[in-house]
CSV table of C-alpha atoms in Angstrom, one decimal:
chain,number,residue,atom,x,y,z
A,1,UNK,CA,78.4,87.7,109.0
A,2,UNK,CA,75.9,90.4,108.6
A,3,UNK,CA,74.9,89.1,105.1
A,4,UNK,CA,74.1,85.8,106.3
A,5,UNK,CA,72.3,87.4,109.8
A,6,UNK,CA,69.9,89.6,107.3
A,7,UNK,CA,69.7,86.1,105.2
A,8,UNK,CA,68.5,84.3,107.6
A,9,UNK,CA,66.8,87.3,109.7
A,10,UNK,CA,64.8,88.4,106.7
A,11,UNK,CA,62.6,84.9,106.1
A,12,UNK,CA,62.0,84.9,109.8
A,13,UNK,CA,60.6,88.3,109.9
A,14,UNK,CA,58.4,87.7,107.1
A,15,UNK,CA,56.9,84.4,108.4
A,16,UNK,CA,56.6,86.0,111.7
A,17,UNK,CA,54.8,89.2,110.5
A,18,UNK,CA,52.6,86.6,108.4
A,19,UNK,CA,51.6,84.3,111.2
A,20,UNK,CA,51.2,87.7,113.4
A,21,UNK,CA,48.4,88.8,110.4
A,22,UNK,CA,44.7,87.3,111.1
A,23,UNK,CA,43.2,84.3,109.0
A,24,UNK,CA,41.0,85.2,106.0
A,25,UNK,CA,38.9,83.5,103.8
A,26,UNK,CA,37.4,84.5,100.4
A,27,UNK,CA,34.1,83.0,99.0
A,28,UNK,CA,33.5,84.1,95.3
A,29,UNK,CA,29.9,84.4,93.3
A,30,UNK,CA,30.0,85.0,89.1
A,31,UNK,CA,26.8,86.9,88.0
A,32,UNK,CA,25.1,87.3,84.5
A,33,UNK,CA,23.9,90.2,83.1
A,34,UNK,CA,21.1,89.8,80.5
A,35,UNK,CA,18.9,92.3,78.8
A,36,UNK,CA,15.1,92.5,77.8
A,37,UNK,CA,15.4,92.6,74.5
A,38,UNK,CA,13.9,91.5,70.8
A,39,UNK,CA,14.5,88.1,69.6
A,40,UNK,CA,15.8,89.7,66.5
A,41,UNK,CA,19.8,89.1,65.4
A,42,UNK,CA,19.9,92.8,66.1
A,43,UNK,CA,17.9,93.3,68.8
A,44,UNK,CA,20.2,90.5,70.7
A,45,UNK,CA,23.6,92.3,69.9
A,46,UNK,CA,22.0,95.5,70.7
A,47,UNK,CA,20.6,93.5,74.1
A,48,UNK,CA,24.7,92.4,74.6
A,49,UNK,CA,26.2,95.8,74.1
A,50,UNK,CA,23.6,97.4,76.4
A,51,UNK,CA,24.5,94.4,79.1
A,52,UNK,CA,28.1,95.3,79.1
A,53,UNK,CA,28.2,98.8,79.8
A,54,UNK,CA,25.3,97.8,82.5
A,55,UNK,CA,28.0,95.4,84.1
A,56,UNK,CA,30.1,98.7,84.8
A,57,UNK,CA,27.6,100.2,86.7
A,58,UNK,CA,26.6,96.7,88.6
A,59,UNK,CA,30.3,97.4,90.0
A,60,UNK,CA,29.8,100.8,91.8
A,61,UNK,CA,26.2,99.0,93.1
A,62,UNK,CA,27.9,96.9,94.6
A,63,UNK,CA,30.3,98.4,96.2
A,64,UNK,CA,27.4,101.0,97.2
A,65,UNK,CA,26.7,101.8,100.7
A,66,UNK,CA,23.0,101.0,99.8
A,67,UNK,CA,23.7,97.4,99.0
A,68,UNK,CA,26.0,97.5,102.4
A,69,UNK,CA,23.3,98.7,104.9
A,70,UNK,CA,20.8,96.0,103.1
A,71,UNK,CA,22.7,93.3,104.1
A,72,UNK,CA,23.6,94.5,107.4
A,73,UNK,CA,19.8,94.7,108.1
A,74,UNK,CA,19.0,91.4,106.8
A,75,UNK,CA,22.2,89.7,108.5
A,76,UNK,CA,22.0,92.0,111.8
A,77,UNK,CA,25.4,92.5,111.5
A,78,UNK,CA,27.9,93.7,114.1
A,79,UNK,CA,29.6,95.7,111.6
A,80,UNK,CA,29.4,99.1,109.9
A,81,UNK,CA,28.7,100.3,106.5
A,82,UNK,CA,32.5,101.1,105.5
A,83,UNK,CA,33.5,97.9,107.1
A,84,UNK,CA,31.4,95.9,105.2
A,85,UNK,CA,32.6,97.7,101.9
A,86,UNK,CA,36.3,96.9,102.7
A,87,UNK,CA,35.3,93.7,102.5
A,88,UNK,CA,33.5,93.5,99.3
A,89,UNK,CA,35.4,93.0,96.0
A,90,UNK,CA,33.8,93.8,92.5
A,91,UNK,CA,35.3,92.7,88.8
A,92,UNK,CA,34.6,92.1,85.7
A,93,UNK,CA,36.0,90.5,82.9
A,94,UNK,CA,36.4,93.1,79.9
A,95,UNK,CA,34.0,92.9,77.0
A,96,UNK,CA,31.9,90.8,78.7
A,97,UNK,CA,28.7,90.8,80.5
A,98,UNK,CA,30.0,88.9,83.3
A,99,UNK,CA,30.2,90.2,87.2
A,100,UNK,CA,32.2,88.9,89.2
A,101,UNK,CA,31.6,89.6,93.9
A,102,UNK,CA,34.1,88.0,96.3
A,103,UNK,CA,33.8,88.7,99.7
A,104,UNK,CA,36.2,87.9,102.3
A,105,UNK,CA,35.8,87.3,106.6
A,106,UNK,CA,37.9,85.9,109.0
A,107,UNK,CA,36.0,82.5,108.6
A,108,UNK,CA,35.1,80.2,105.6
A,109,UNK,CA,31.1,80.2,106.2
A,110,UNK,CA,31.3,83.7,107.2
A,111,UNK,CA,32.6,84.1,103.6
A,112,UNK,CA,29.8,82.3,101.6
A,113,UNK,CA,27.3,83.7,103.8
A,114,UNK,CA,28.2,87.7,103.2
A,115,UNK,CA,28.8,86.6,99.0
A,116,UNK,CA,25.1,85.4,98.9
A,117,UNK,CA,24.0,88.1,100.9
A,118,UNK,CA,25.7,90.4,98.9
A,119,UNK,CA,24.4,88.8,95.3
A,120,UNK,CA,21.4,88.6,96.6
A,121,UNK,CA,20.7,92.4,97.4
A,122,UNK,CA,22.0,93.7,94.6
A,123,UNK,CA,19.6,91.6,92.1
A,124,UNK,CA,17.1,92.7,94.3
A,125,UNK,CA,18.4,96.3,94.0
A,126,UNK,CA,18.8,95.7,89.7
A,127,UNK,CA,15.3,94.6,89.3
A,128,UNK,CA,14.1,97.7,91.6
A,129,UNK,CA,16.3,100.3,89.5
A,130,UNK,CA,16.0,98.6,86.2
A,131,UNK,CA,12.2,98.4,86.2
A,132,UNK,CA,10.4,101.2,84.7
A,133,UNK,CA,6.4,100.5,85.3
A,134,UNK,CA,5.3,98.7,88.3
A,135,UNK,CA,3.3,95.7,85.7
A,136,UNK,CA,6.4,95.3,83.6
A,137,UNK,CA,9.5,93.2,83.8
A,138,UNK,CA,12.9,94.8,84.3
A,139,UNK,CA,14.9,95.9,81.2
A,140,UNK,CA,18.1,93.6,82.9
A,141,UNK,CA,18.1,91.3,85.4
A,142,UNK,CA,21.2,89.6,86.8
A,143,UNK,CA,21.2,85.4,87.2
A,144,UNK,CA,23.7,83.7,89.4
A,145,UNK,CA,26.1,81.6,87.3
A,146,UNK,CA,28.4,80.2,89.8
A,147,UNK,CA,27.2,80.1,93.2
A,148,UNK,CA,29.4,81.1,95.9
A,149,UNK,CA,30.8,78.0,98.1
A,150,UNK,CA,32.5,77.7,101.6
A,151,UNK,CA,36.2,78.4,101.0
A,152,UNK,CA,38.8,75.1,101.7
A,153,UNK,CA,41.5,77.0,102.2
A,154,UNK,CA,43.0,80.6,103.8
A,155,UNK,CA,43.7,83.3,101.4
A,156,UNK,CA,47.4,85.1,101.5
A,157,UNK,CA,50.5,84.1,99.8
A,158,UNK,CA,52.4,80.7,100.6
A,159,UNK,CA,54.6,79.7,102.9
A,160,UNK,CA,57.2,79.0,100.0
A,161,UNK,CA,57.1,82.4,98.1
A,162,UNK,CA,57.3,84.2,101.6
A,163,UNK,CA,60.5,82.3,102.1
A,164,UNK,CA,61.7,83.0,98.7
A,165,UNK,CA,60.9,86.7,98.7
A,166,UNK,CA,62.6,86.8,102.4
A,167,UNK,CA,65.9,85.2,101.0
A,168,UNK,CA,66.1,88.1,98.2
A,169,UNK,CA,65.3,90.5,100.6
A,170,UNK,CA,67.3,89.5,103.2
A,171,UNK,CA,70.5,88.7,100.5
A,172,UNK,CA,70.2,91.8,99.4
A,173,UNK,CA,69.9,93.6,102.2
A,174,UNK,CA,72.2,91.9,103.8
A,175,UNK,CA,75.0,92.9,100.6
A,176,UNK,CA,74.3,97.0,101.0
A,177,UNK,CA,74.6,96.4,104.7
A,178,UNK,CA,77.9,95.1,104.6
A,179,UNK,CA,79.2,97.7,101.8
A,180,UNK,CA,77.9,100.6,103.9
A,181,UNK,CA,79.8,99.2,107.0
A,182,UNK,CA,82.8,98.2,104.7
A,183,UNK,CA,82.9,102.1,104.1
A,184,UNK,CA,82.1,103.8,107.3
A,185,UNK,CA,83.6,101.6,110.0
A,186,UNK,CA,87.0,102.6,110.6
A,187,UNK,CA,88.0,100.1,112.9
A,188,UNK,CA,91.0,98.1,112.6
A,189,UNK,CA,90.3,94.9,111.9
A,190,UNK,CA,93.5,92.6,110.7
A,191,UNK,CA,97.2,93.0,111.0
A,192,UNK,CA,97.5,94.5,107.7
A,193,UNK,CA,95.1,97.3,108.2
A,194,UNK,CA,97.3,98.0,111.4
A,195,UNK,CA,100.6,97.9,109.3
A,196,UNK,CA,99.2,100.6,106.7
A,197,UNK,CA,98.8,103.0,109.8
A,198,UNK,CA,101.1,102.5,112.2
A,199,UNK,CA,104.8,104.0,111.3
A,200,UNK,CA,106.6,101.5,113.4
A,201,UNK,CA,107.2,97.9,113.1
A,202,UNK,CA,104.4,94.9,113.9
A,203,UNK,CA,106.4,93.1,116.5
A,204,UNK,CA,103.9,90.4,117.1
A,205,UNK,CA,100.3,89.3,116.3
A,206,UNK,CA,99.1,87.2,119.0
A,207,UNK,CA,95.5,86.1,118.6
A,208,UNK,CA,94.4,84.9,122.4
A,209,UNK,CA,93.3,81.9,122.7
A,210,UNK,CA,94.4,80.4,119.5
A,211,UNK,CA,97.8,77.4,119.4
A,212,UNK,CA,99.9,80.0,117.7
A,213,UNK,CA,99.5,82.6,120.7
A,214,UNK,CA,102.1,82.0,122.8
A,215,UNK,CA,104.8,81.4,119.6
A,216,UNK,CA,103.9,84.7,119.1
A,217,UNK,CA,104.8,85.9,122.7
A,218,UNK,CA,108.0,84.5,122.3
A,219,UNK,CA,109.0,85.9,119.1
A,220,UNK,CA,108.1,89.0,120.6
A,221,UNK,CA,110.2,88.7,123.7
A,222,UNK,CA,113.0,87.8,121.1
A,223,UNK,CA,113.0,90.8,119.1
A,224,UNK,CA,113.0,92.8,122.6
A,225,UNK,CA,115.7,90.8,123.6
A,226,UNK,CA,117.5,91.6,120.0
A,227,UNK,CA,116.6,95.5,120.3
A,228,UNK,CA,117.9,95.8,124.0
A,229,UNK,CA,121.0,94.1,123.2
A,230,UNK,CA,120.1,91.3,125.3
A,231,UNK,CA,121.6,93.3,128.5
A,232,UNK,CA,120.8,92.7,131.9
A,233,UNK,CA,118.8,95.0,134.1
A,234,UNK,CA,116.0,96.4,130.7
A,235,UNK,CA,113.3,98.5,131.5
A,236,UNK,CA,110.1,97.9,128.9
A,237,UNK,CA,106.9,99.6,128.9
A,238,UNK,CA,103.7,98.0,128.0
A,239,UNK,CA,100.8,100.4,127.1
A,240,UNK,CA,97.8,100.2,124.8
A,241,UNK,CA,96.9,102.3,121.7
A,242,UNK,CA,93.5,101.5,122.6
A,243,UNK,CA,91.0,102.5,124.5
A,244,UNK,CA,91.4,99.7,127.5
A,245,UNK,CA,94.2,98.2,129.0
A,246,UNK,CA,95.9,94.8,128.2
A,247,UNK,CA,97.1,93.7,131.2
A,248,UNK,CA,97.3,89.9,129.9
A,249,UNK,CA,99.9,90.7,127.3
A,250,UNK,CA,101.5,92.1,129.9
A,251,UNK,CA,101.6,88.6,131.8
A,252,UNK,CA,102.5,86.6,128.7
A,253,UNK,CA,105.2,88.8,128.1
A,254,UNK,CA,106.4,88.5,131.6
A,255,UNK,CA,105.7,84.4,131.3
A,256,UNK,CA,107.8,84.0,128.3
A,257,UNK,CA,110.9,85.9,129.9
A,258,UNK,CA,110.5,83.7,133.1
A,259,UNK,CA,110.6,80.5,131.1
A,260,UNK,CA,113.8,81.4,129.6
A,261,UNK,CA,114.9,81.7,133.0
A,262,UNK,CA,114.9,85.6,133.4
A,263,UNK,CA,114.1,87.1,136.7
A,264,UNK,CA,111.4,89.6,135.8
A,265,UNK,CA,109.9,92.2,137.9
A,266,UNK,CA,106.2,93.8,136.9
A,267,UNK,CA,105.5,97.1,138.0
A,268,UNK,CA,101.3,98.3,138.0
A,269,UNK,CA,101.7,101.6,136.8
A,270,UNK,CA,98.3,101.6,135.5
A,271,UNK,CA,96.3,104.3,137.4
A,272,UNK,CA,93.1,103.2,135.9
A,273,UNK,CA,93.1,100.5,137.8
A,274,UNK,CA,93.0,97.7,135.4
A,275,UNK,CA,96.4,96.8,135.6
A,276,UNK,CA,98.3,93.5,136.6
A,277,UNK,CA,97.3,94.1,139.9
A,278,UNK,CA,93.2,93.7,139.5
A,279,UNK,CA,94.0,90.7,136.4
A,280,UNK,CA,96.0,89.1,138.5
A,281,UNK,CA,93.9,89.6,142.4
A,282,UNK,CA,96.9,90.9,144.0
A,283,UNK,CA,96.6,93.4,146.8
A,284,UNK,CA,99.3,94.7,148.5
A,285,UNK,CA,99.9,97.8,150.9
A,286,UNK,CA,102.8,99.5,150.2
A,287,UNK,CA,102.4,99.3,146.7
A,288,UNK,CA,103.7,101.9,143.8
A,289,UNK,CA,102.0,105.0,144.9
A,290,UNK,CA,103.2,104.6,148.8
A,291,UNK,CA,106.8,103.9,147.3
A,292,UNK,CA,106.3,107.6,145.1
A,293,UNK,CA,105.2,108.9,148.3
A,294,UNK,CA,107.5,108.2,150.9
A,295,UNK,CA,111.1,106.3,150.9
A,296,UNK,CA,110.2,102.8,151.5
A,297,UNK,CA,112.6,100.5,149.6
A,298,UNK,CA,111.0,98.9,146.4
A,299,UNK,CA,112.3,95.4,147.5
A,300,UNK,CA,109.8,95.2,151.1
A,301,UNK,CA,107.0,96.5,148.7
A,302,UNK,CA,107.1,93.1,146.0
A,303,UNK,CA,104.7,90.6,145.7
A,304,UNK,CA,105.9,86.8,144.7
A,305,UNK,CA,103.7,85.8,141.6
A,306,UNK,CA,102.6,82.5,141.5
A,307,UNK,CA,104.9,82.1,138.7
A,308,UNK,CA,108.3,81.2,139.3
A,309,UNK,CA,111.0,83.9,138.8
A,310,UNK,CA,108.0,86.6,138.7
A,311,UNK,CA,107.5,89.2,141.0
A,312,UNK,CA,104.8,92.2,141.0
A,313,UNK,CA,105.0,95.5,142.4
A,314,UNK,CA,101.3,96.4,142.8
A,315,UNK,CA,99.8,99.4,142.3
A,316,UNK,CA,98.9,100.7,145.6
A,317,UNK,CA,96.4,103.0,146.4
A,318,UNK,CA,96.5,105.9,143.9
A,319,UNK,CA,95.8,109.8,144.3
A,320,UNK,CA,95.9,112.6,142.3
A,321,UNK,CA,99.4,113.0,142.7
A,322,UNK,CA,100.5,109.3,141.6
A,323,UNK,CA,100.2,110.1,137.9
A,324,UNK,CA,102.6,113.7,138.4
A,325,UNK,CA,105.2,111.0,140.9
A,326,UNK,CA,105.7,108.6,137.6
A,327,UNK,CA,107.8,111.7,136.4
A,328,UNK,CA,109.9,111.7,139.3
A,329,UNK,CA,113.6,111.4,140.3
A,330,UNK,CA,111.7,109.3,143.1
A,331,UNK,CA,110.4,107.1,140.2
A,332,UNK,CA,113.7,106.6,138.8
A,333,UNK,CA,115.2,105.5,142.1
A,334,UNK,CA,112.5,102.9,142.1
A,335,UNK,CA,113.4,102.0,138.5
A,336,UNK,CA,117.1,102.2,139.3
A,337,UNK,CA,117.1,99.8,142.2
A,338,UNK,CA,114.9,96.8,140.5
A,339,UNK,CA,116.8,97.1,137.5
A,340,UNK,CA,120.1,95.8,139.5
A,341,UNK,CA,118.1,93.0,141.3
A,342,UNK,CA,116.3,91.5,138.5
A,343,UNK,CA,117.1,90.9,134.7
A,344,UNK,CA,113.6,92.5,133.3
A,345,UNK,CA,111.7,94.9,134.5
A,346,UNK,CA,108.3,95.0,133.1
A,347,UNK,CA,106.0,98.5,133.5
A,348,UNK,CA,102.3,98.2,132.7
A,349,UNK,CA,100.7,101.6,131.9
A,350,UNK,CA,96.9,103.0,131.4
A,351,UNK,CA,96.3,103.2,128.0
A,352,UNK,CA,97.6,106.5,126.3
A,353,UNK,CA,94.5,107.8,125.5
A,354,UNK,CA,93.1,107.6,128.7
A,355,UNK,CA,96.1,108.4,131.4
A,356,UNK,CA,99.4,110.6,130.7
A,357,UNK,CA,101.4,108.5,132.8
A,358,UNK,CA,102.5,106.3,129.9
A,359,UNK,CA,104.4,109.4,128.4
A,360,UNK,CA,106.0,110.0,131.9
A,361,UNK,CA,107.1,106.6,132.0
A,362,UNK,CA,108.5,105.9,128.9
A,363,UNK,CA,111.0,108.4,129.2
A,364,UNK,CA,112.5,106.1,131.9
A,365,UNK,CA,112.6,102.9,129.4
A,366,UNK,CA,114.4,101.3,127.6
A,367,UNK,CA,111.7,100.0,124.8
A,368,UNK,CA,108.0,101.2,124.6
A,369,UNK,CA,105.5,98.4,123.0
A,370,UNK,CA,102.3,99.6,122.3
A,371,UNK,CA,99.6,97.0,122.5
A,372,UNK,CA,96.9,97.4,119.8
A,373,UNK,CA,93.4,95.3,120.4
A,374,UNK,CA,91.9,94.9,117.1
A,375,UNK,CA,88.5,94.8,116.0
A,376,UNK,CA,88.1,97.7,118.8
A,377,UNK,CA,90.1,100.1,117.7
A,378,UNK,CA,89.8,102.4,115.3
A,379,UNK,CA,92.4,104.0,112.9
A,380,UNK,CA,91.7,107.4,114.2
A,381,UNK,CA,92.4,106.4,118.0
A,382,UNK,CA,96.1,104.7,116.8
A,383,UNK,CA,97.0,108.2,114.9
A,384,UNK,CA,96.3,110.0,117.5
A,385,UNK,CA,98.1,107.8,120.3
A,386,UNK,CA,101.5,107.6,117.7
A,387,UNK,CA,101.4,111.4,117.6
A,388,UNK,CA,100.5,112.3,121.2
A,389,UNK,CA,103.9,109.0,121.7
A,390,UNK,CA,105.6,111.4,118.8
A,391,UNK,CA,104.7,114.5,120.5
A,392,UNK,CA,106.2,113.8,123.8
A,393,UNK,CA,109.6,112.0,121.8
A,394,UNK,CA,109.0,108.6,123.2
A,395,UNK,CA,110.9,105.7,122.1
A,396,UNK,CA,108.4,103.3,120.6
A,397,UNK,CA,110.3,100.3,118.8
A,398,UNK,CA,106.9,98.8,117.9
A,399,UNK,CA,103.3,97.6,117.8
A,400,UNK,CA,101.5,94.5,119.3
A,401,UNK,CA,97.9,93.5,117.2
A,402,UNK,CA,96.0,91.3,119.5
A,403,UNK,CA,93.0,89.7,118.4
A,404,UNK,CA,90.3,88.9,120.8
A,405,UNK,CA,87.5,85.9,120.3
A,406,UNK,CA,84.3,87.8,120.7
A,407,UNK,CA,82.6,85.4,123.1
A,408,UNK,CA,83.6,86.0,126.6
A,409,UNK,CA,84.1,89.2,128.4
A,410,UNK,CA,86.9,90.5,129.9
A,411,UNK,CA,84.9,91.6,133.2
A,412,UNK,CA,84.0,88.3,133.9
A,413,UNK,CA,87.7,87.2,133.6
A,414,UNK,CA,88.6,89.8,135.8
A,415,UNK,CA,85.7,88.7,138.7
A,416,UNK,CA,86.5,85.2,138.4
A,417,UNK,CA,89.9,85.8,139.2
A,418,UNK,CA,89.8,88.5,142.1
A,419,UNK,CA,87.5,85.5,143.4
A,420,UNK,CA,89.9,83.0,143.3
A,421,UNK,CA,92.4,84.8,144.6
A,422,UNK,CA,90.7,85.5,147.6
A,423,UNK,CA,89.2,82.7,148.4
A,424,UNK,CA,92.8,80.6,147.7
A,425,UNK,CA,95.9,81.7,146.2
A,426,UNK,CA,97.3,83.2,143.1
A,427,UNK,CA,96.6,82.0,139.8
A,428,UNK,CA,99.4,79.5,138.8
A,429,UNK,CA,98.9,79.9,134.9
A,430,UNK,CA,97.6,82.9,133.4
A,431,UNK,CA,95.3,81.1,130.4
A,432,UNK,CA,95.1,83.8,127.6
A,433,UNK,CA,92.0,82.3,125.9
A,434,UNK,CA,89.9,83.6,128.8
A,435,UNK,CA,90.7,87.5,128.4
A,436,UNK,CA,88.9,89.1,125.9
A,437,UNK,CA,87.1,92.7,127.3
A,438,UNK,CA,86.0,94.4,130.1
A,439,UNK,CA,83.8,97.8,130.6
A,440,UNK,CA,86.1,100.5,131.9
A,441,UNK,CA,85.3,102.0,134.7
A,442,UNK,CA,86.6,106.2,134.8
A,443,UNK,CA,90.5,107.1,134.6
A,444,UNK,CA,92.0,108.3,137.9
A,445,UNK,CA,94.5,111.4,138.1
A,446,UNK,CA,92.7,114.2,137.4
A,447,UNK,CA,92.5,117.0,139.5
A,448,UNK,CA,90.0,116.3,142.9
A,449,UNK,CA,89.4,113.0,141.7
A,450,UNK,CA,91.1,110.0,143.4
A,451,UNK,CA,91.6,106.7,142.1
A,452,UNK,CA,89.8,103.4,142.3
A,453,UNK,CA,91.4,100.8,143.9
């Protein structure tokens, strides 16, 4: 992609500085230099050589500021001397007594008129140097061969080489571009990059949106199924190695179970605040953090997802203290009395990075799936998740790469659906191809600060 972006950016730029540059025109005069000479053989080729190293001098004349201020005062120009003299162009051809002026303006006849102008003081300014007695004819006199004629057309290069040039430019550009970013960015891009870093197994690669997505949910609720021992009453965690929450895989997950005909519970444990609960446009009071807070029984506090055989125990409204409660014995009670109504039961977390509670929380679990977005996360942020998961001897059986179609954003997801489900009712299908990123907004649980609901 970025080679082809500087491909096609690079011809564009260059036609667009091009057309931004102001129109010019050149209008060209050839001069002769001649000598006052013998008519001798000798006296002519002596006459010749003389007129050639005269034609070097003609140049800097020229060019002169005297031959400048001449024809400003017989033009009345608007213009000054050096402006003139940027204008004016002097050549010769070598070993010859040939001179060459083109002049250039911003308008054909402006052209011809400053070239006769200019050819026209300068013979007068040869014949005033180049005569020695006031009676006598100069020793060299200058005659106009070719005249100088209104320009047809606008000087600058053409449309076609500008194109070519920009293709080159932009191709190779475009190549160092990509090898400097192929070197530098760290991010993880494919499954396979993900397999080389991780240390535990790939249990599914689910890109959202795509036909293939929920065959991959499945398989992954298989393997859980097969590493749980397909008993009733699991606990699994869902959290994410990268820097933002998934709460959609969360969802599928939860989907797939219920179509098997599972009763599944989902607990928010995300203090973020972008859990299931703000996906989904649930609201509920009690929620989690009132249940960690007081004895209320977990059953009074669900929420029945539009889903059948899903229900959701919402977040509630989080403190400072809801992140140090996940640790609990009260959270285990919680755990203790879902897991005998219902056959899953489903934690979402804040992503590890951002939010300790995951590391509470697992310790209550039976599995830990880490949820890895890629294309957004880089190898450095996974490392350092797996050993802060390693540090604090969780049990994660395995990874989830979930790849994201770049052209939505998970913020509007996330609006549309708290409006819907205010306005009407729960969502009745959760459609993955419509998640792809949000902006986060700052992690609850520290110290003095409380949470977002």
């Amino acid at each position: 992609m970025i080679i082809v972006a500087c491909t096609l950016l690079c011809p564009l730029a260059i036609l667009g500085y091009s057309a931004s540059q102001p129109t010019t025109y050149q209008s060209s005069s050839r001069l002769y230099v001649t000598m006052a000479t013998g008519t001798s053989v000798n006296d002519v080729y002596q006459g010749g050589l003389a007129a050639q190293q005269r034609v070097t001098s003609y140049v800097n004349l020229v060019n002169s500021s005297n031959v400048a201020q001449r024809v400003i005062d017989a033009l009345s120009l608007p213009l000054t001397v050096g402006e003139l003299q940027s204008k004016i162009h002097a050549s010769f051809p070598p070993a010859t007594a040939l001179l060459d002026i083109t002049v250039t303006d911003s308008s054909a006849e402006g052209a011809k008129m400053l070239t006769d102008a200019v050819v026209a003081e300068l013979r007068t300014l040869v014949g005033q140097l180049e005569t020695i007695q006031a009676d006598a004819a100069p020793a060299a006199r200058v005659s106009v061969v070719d005249p100088a004629a209104v320009p047809t057309t606008a000087t600058g290069p053409s449309t076609t080489r500008l194109l070519a040039l920009g293709l080159l430019a932009g191709l190779a550009l475009g190549c160092v571009a990509a090898l400097v970013r192929d070197r530098t960015d760290r991010r993880l891009r494919t499954s396979n990059q993900l397999e080389d870093v991780v240390t535990v197994p790939v249990l599914a690669i689910v890109d959202v949106g795509e036909p293939g997505a929920n065959g991959e949910v499945r398989r992954l609720r298989a393997r859980l199924s097969r590493a749980m021992g397909g008993i009733r009453g699991t606990t699994t965690m869902l959290t994410s190695l990268s820097a933002r929450s998934q709460p959609d895989i969360t969802v599928d997950l939860s989907k797939s179970f219920a179509d098997a005909g599972r009763q599944v519970v989902v607990i928010d444990a995300d203090t973020s605040g972008h859990g299931i609960s703000k996906y989904s446009g649930l609201e509920a009071d009690p929620g989690l953090a009132e249940l960690l807070r007081t004895t209320l029984p977990p059953i009074e506090a669900l929420s029945t997802y539009s889903i059948p055989g899903i229900s959701v125990l919402c977040l509630g409204s989080v403190d400072e203290q809801t992140c140090d409660l996940l640790a609990s014995d009260r959270f285990a009670e919680i755990l203790g009395i879902l897991r005998a109504k219902f056959d899953h039961v489903i934690i979402d977390t804040a992503p590890i990075a951002t939010a300790a509670g995951a590391l509470s929380v697992s310790a209550f679990c039976d599995a830990t799936v880490a949820v890895v977005e890629l294309g957004n996360t880089t190898s450095p942020e996974v490392l350092g998740a797996l050993s802060t998961f390693e540090q604090g001897g969780s049990g994660l059986i395995g990874v989830v790469a979930v790849s994201r179609r770049p052209s939505r954003s998970f913020s509007k997801v996330f609006h549309r659906s708290e409006s819907r489900h205010r306005a009407a009712h729960v969502i009745a299908d959760i459609n993955a191809d419509s998640v792809v990123t949000y902006d986060r907004e700052p992690a609850p649980c520290s110290p003095g600060e409380p949470a977002n609901r």
